[in-house]
Short mmCIF file of C-alpha atoms and ligand atoms in Angstrom, two decimals:
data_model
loop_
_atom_site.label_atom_id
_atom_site.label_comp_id
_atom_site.label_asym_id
_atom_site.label_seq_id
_atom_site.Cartn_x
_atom_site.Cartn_y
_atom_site.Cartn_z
CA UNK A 5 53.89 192.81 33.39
CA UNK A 6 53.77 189.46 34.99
CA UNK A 7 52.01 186.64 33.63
CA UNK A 8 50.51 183.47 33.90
CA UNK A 9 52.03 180.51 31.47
CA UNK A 10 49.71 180.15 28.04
CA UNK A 11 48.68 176.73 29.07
CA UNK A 12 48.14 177.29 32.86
CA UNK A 13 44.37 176.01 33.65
CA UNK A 14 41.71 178.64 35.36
CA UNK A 15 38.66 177.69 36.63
CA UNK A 16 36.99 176.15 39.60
CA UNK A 17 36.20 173.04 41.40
CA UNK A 18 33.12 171.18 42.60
CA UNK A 19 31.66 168.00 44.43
CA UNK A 20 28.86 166.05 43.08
CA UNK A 21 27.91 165.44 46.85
CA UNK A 22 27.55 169.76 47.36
CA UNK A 23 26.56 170.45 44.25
CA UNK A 24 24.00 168.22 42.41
CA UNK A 25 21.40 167.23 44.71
CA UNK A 26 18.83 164.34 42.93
CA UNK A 27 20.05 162.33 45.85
CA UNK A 28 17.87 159.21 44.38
CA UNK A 29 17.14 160.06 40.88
CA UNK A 30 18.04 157.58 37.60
CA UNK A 31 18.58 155.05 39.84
CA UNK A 32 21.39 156.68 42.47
CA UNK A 33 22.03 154.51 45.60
CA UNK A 34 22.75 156.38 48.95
CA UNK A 35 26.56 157.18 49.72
CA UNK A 36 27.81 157.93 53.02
CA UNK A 37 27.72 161.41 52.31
CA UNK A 38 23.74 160.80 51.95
CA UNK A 39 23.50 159.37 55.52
CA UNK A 40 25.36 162.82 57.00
CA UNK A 41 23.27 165.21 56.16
CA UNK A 42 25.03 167.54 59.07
CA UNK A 43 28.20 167.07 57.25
CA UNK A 44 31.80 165.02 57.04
CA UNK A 45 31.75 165.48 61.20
CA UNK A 46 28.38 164.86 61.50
CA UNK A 47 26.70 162.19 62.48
CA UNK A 48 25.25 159.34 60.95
CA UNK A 49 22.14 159.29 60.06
CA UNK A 50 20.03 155.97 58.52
CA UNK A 51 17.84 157.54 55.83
CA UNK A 52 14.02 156.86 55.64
CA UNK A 53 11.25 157.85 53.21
CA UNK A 54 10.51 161.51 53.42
CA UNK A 55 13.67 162.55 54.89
CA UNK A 56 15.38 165.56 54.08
CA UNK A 57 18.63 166.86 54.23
CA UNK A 58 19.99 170.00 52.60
CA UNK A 59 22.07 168.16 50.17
CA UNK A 60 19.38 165.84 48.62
CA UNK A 61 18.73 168.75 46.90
CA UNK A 62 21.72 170.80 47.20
CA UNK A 63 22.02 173.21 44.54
CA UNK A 64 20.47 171.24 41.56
CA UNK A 65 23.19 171.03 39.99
CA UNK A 66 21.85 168.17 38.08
CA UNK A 67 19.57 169.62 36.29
CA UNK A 68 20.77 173.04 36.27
CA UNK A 69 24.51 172.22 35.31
CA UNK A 70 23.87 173.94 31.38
CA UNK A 71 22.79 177.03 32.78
CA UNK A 72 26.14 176.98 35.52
CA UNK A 73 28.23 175.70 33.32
CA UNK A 74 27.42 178.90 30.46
CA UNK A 75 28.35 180.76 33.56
CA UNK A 76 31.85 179.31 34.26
CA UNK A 77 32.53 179.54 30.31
CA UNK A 78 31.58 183.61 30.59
CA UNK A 79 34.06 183.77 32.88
CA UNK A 80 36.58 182.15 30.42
CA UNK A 81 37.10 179.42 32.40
CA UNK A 82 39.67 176.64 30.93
CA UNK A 83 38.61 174.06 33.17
CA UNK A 84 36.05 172.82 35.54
CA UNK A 85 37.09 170.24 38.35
CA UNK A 86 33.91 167.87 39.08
CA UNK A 87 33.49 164.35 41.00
CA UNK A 88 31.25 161.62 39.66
CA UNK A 89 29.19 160.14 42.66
CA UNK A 90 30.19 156.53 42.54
CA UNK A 91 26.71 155.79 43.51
CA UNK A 92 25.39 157.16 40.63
CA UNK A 93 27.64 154.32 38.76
CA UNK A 94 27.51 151.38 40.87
CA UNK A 95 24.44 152.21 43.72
CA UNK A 96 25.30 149.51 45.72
CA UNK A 97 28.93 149.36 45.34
CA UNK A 98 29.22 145.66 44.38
CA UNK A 99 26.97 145.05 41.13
CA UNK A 100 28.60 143.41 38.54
CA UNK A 101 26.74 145.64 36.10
CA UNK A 102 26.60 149.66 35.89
CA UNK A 103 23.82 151.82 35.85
CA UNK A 104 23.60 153.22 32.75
CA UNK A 105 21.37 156.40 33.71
CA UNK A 106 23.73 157.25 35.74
CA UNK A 107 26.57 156.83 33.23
CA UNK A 108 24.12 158.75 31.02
CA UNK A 109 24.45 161.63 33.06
CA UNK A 110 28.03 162.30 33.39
CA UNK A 111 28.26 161.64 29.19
CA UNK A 112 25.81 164.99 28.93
CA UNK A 113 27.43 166.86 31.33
CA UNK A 114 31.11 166.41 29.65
CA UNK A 115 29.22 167.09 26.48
CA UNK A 116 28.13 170.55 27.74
CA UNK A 117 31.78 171.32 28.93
CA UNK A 118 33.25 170.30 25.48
CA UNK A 119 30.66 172.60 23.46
CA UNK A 120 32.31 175.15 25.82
CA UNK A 121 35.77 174.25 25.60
CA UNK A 122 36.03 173.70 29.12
CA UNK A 123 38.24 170.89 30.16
CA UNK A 124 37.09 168.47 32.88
CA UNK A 125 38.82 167.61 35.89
CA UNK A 126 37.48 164.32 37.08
CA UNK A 127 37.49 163.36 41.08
CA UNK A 128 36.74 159.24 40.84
CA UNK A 129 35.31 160.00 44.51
CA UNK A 130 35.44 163.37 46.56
CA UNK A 131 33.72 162.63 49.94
CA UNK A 132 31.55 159.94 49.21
CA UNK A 133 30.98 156.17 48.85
CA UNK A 134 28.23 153.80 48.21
CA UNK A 135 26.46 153.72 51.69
CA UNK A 136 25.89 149.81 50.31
CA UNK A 137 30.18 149.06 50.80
CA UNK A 138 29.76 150.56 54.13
CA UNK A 139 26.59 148.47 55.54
CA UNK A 140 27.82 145.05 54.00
CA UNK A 141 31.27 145.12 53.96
CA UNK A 142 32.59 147.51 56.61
CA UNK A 143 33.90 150.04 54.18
CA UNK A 144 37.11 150.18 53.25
CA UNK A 145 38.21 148.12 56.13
CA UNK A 146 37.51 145.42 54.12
CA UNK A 147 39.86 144.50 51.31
CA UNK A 148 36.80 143.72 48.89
CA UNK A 149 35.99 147.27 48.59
CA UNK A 150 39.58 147.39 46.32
CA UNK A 151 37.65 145.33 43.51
CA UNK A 152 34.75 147.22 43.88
CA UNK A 153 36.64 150.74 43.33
CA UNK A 154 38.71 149.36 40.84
CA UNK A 155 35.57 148.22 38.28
CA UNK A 156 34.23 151.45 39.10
CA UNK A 157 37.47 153.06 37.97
CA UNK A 158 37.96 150.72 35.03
CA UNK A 159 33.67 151.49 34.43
CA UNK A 160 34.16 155.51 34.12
CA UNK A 161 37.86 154.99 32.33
CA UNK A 162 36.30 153.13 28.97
CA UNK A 163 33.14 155.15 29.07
CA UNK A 164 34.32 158.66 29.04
CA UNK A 165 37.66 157.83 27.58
CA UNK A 166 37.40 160.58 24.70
CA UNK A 167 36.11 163.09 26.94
CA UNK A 168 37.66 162.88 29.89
CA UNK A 169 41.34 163.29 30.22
CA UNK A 170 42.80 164.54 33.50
CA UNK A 171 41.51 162.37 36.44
CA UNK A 172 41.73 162.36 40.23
CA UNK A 173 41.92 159.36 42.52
CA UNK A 174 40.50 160.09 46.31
CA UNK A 175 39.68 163.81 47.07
CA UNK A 176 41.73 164.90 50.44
CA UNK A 177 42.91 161.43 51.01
CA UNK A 178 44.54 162.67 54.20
CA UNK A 179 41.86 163.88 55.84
CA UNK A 180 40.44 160.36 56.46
CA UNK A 181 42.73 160.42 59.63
CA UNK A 182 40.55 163.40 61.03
CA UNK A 183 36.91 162.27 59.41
CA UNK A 184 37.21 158.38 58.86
CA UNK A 185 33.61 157.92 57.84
CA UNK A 186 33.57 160.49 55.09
CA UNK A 187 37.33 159.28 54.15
CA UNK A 188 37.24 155.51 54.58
CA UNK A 189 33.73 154.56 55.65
CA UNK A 190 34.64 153.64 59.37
CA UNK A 191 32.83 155.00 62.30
CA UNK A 192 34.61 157.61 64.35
CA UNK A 193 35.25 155.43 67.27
CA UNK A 194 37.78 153.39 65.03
CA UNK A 195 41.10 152.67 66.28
CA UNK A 196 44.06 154.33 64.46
CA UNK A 197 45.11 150.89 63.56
CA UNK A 198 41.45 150.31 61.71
CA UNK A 199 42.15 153.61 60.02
CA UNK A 200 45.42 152.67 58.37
CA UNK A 201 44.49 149.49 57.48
CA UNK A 202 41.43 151.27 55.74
CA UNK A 203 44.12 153.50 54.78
CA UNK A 204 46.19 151.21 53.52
CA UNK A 205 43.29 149.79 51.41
CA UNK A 206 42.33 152.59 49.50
CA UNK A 207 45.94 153.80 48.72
CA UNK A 208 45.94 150.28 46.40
CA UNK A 209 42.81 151.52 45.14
CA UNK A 210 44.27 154.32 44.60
CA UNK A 211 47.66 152.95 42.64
CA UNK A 212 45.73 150.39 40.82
CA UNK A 213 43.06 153.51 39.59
CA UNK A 214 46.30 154.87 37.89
CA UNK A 215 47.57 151.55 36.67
CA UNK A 216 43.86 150.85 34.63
CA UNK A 217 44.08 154.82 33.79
CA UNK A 218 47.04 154.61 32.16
CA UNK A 219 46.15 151.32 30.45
CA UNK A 220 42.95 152.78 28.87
CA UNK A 221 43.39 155.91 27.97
CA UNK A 222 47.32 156.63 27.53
CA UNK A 223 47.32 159.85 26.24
CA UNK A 224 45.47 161.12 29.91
CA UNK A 225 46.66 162.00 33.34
CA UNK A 226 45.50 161.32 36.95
CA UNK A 227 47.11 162.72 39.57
CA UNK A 228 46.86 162.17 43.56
CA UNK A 229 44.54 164.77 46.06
CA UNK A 230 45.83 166.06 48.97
CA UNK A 231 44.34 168.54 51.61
CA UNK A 232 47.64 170.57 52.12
CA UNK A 233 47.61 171.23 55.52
CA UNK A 234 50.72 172.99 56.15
CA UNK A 235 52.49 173.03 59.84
CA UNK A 236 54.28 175.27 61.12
CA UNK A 237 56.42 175.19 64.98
CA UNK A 238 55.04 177.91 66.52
CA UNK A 239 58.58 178.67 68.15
CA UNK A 240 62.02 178.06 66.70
CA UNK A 241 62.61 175.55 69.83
CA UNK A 242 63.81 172.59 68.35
CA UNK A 243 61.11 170.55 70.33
CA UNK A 244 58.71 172.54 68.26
CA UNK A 245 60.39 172.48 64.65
CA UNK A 246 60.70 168.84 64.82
CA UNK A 247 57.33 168.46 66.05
CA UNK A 248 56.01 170.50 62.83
CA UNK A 249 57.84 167.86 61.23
CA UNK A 250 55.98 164.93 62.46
CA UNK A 251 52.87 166.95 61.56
CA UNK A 252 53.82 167.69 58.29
CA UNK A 253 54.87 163.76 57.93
CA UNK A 254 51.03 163.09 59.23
CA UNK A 255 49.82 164.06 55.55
CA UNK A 256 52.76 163.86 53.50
CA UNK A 257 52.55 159.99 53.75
CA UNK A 258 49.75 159.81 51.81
CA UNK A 259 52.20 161.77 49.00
CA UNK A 260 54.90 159.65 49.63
CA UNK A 261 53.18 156.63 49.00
CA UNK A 262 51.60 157.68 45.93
CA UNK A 263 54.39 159.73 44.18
CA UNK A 264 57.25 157.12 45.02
CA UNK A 265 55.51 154.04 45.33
CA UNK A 266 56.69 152.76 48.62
CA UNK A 267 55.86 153.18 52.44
CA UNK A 268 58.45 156.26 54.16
CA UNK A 269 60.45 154.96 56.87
CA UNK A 270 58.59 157.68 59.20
CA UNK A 271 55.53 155.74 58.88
CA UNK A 272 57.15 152.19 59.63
CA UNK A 273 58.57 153.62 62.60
CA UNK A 274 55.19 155.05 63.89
CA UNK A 275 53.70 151.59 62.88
CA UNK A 276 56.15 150.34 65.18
CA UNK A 277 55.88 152.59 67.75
CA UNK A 278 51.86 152.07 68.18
CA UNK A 279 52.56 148.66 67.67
CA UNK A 280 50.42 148.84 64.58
CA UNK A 281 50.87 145.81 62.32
CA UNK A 282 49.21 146.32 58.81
CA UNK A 283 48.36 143.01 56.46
CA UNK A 284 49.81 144.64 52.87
CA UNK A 285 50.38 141.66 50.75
CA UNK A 286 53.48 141.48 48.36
CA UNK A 287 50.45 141.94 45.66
CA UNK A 288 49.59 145.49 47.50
CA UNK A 289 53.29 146.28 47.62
CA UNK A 290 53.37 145.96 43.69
CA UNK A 291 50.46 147.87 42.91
CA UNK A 292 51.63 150.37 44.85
CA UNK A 293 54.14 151.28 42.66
CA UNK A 294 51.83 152.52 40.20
CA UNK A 295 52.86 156.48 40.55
CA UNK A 296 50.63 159.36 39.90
CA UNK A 297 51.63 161.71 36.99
CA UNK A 298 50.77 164.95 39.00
CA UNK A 299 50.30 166.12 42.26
CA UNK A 300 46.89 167.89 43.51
CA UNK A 301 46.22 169.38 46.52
CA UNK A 302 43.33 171.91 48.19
CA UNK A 303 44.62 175.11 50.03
CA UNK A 304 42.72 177.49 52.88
CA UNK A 305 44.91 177.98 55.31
CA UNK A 306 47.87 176.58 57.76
CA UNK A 307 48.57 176.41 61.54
CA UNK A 308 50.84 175.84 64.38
CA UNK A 309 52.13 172.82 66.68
CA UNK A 310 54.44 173.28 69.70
CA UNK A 311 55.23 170.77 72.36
CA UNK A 312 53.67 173.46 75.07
CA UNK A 313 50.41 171.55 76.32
CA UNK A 314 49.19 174.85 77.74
CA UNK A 315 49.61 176.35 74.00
CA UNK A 316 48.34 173.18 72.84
CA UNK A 317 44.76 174.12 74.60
CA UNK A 318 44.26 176.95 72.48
CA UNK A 319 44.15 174.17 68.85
CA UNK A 320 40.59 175.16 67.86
CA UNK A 321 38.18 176.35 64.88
CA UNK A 322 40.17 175.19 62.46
CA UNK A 323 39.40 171.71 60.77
CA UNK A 324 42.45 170.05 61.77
CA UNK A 325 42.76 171.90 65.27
CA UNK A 326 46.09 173.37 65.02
CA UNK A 327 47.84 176.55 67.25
CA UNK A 328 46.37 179.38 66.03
CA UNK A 329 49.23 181.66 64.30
CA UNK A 330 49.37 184.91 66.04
CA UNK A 331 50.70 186.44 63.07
CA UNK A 332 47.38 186.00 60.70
CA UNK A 333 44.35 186.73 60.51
CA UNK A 334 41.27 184.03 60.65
CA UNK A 335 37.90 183.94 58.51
CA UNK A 336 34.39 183.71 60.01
CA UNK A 337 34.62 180.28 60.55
CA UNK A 338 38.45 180.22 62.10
CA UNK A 339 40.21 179.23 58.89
CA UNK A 340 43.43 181.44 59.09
CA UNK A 341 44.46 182.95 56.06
CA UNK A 342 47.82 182.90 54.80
CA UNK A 343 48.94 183.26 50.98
CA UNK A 344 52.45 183.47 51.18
CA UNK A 345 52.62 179.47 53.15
CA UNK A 346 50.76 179.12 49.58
CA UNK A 347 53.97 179.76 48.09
CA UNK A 348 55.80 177.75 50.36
CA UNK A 349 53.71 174.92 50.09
CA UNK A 350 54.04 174.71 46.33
CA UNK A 351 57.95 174.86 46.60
CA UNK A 352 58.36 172.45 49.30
CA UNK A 353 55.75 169.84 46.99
CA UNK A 354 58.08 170.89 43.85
CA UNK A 355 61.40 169.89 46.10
CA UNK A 356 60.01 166.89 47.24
CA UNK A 357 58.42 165.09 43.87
CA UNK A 358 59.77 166.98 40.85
CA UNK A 359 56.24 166.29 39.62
CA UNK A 360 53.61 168.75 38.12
CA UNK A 361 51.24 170.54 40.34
CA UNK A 362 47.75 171.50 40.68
CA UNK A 363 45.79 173.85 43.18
CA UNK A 364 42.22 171.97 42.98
CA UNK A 365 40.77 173.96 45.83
CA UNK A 366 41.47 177.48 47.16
CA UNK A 367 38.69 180.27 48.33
CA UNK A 368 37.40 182.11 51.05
CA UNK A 369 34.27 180.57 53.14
CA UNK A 370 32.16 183.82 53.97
CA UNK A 371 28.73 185.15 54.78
CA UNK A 372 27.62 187.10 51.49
CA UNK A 373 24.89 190.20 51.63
CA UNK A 374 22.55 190.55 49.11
CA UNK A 375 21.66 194.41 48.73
CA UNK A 376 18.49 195.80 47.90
CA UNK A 377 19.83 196.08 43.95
CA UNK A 378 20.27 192.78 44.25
CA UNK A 379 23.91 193.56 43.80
CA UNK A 380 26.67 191.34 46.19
CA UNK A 381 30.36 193.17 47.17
CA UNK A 382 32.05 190.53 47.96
CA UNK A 383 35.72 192.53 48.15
CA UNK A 384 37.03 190.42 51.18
CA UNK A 385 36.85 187.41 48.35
CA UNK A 386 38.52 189.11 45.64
CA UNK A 387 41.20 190.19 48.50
CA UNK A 388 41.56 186.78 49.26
CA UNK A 389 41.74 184.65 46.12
CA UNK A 390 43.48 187.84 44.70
CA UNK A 391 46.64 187.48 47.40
CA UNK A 392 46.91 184.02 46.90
CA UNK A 393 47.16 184.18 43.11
CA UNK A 394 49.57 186.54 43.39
CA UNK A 395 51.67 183.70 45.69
CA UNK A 396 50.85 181.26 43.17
CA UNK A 397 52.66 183.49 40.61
CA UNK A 398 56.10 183.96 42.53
CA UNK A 399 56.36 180.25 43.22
CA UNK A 400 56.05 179.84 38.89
CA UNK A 401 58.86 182.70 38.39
CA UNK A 402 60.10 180.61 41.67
CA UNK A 403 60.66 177.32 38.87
CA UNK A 404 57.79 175.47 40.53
CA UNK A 405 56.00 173.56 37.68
CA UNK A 406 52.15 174.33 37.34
CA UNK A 407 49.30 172.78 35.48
CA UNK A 408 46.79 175.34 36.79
CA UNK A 409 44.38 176.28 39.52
CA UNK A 410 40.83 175.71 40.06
CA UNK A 411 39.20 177.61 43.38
CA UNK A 412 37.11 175.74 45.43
CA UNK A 413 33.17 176.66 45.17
CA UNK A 414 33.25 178.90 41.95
CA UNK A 415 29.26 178.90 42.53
CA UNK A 416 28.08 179.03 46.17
CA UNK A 417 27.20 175.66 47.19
CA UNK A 418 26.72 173.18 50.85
CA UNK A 419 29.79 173.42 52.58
CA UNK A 420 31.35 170.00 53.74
CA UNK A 421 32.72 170.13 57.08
CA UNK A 422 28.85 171.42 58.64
CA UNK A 423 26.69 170.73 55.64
CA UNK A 424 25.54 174.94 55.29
CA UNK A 425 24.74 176.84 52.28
CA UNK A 426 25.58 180.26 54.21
CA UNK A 427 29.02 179.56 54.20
CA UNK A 428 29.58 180.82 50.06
CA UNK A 429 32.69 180.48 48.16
CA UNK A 430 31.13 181.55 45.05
CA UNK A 431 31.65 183.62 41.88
CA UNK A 432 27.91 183.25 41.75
CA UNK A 433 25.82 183.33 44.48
CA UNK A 434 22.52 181.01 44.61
CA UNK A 435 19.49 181.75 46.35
CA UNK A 436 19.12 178.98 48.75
CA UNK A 437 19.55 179.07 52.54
CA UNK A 438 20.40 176.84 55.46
CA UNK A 439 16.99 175.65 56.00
CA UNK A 440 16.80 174.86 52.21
CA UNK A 441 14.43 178.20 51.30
CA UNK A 442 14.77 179.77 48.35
CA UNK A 443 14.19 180.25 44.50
CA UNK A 444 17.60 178.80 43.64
CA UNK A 445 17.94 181.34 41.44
CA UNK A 446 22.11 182.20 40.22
CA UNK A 447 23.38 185.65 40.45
CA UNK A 448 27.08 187.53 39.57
CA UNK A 449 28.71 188.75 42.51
CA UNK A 450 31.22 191.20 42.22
CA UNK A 451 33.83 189.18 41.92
CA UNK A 452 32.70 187.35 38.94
CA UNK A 453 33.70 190.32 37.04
CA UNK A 454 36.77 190.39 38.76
CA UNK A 455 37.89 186.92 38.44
CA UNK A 456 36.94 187.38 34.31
CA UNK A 457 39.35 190.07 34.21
CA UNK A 458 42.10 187.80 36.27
CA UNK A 459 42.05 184.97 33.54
CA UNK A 460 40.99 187.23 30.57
CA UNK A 461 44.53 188.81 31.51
CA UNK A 462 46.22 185.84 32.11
CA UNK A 463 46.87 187.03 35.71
CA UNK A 464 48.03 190.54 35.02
CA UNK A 465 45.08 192.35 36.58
CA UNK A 466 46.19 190.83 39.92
CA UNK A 467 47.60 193.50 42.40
CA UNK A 468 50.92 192.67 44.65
C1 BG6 B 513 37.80 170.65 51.23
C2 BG6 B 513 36.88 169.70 50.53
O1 BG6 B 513 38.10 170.10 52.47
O2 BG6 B 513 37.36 171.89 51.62
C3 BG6 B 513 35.61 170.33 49.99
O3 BG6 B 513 37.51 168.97 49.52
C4 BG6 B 513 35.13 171.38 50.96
O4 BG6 B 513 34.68 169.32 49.74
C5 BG6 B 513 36.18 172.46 51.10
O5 BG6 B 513 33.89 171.93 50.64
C6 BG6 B 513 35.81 173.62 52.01
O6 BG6 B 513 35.35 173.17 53.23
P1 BG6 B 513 33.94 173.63 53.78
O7 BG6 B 513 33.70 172.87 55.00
O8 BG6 B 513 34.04 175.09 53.99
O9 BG6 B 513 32.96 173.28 52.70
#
């Protein structure tokens, strides 16, 4: 019988953005995710009294989390992956000062995960920034937003030092290339040399995060996010493989710079090829160095490139528009589904950092029916998560080195790329719909059960 390590981590993962709602309360300011209430694509949209957006109240988690989080620990879950809203923290961005209801907050929530031996996962920021850093500074095209991230970092570090001790810098850092507002708090019309430098900016942030991490609380770890888009050439023309390459290259950058410290040649020659010319400071290039410890990343699905433009017209559905594969099959919303480039994925990230990883995200976006019983069979779910745990085992008897896996959404909650509730990824479903009916009353799908069993066993209920 094959099992998962002792140690391994199970659980799930959230966003304080999709999850908590309280959009203003104890003093919150408004973060860009506030002003898109339509989602990381969607527009932006300046807030005024009475508004309402389907994430100001989301699925209240912040005053519901004891209730959820009694939930997760019936499960058995080891760990629960959450992101503090830096707004909550600093509402403006650039006070000197904290707010200390919103420190409050996060103190009671680790509190409740202790009593239930659930071990935190901490995003410093998953989606979101003060809306404040934006309007007055330009976001993080504007090198002041470094300080301001790094006294948030140092802010949460010394306060939840004892309770908090595996950390995340930047949720999906990649994906500010495809969603620049939601990644780096430029408007979409920014030029690709305004996105690096932004880019650029928050990957400091990002080393200097693990720098003051490591400084405060030595005995934790805080490891780097990536969305882990992986490429494949849809032919075995070598036009095409190198292309999948570049692709690749597009989001391994980010994991380049923060594993080993240093820009890849790749990117100095596509600098130089745009005729992109970056201001990094020899102070940048030093902080840099500051490595992660481990390597995170979120996993749904992968996709093809070729150098064909007429195969090239077909890129669509998918959040990073890539070839459909014709060998998979695609969710409701386009995602294709593919657990064995799971496998793949975790030994090509093993080859190329020989550093610990962790799936933070993984799940299946689907439409869930409530029957009359009030009973939800949510089968395609288990078949999902169920075939990709089963890829996440092979790659551990493969040697790859795991610290455990937390699926994305283990309560249904707003989706992020279009800001809807019907899209569910949950264990347990919540009454609430697109329009923002509903009691918001949680229920235990099917797979609840099921994914008790998977952990309960340490993995040995999962079928091949
Ligand atoms: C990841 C994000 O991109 O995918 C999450 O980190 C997001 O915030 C998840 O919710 C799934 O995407 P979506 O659009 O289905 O919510």
């Amino acid at each position: 019988m094959k099992t998962f390590p002792e140690n391994f981590l199970w659980g799930g993962a959230l966003a304080a953005n999709q999850v908590e709602g309280a959009y203003l309360a104890d003093g919150k300011g408004l973060s860009t995710s506030d002003v898109q209430p339509k989602g990381v694509f969607g527009e932006v949209v300046e807030r005024v009294a009475g508004d309402s957006g389907i994430k100001d109240v989301a699925i209240d988690f912040y005053h519901r989390y004891p209730q959820d989080i009694e939930l997760f620990a019936e499960m058995g879950f080891s760990c629960l992956r959450v992101s503090i809203a830096w707004t909550r923290i600093f509402p403006q961005g650039d006070e000197q000062q904290p707010n200390d209801a919103g420190l409050a907050f996060y103190d009671r929530l680790f509190d409740e995960l202790a009593s239930h031996h659930i071990t935190p996962l901490v995003t410093l920021s998953h989606y979101e920034m003060p809306w404040g850093l934006v309007k007055q500074y330009g976001g993080w095209g504007n090198r002041k937003v470094i300080s301001c991230f790094e006294r948030y970092a140092r802010t949460v570090f010394n306060r939840y030092q004892h309770k908090v001790k595996l950390w995340l810098t930047f949720n999906e850092i990649n994906m500010s290339l495809h969603a620049p507002m939601t990644g780096v708090g430029l408007p979409e019309t920014s030029s690709k040399a305004q996105v690096y430098q932004a880019i650029h900016h928050q990957l400091v942030a990002s080393a200097l995060a693990v720098k003051a991490c490591h400084e405060i609380i030595p005995d934790a770890k805080i490891g780097n996010m990536l969305l882990g888009g992986l490429v494949y050439p849809l032919t075995c023309k070598p036009e095409d493989v190198f292309r999948a390459l570049q692709e690749n290259h597009s989001w391994q950058f980010f994991g380049d710079v923060q594993c080993r410290g240093v820009y890849p040649g790749y990117m100095r020659r596509l600098f130089r090829d745009k005729g992109i010319e970056l201001d990094i400071t020899p102070e940048d290039l030093e902080a840099l160095k500051s490595t992660v410890d481990f390597v995170s990343f979120s996993y749904y699905m992968t996709g093809c490139v070729t150098t064909d433009e007429e195969h090239n017209k077909q890129a669509r559905g998918n959040i990073l528009s890539m070839v459909p594969n014709p060998h998979l099959a695609s969710s409701e919303w386009g995602w294709q589904i593919d657990p064995i480039g799971l496998r793949t994925l975790l030994n090509e990230l093993w080859d190329r950092y020989q550093k610990p990883l962790f799936i933070v995200e993984n799940g299946l976006g689907a439409k869930d029916h409530v029957n009359a019983d009030g009973s939800i069979q949510d089968d395609y779910r288990i078949s999902y998560l169920n075939d990709h745990l089963v890829q996440v085992r092979e790659a551990i008897e493969d040697g790859v080195e795991m610290m455990g896996y937390t699926c994305w959404g283990p309560i249904d909650l707003v989706s992020a790329s279009k800001a809807e509730l019907s899209k569910r990824y949950g264990f347990i479903y919540v009454d609430r719909d697109d329009n923002g009916n509903g009691t918001l009353n949680r229920s235990r799908k099917k797979s609840f059960y099921w994914y008790k069993e998977v952990i309960a066993s340490k993995g040995a209920t999962l079928k091949e």
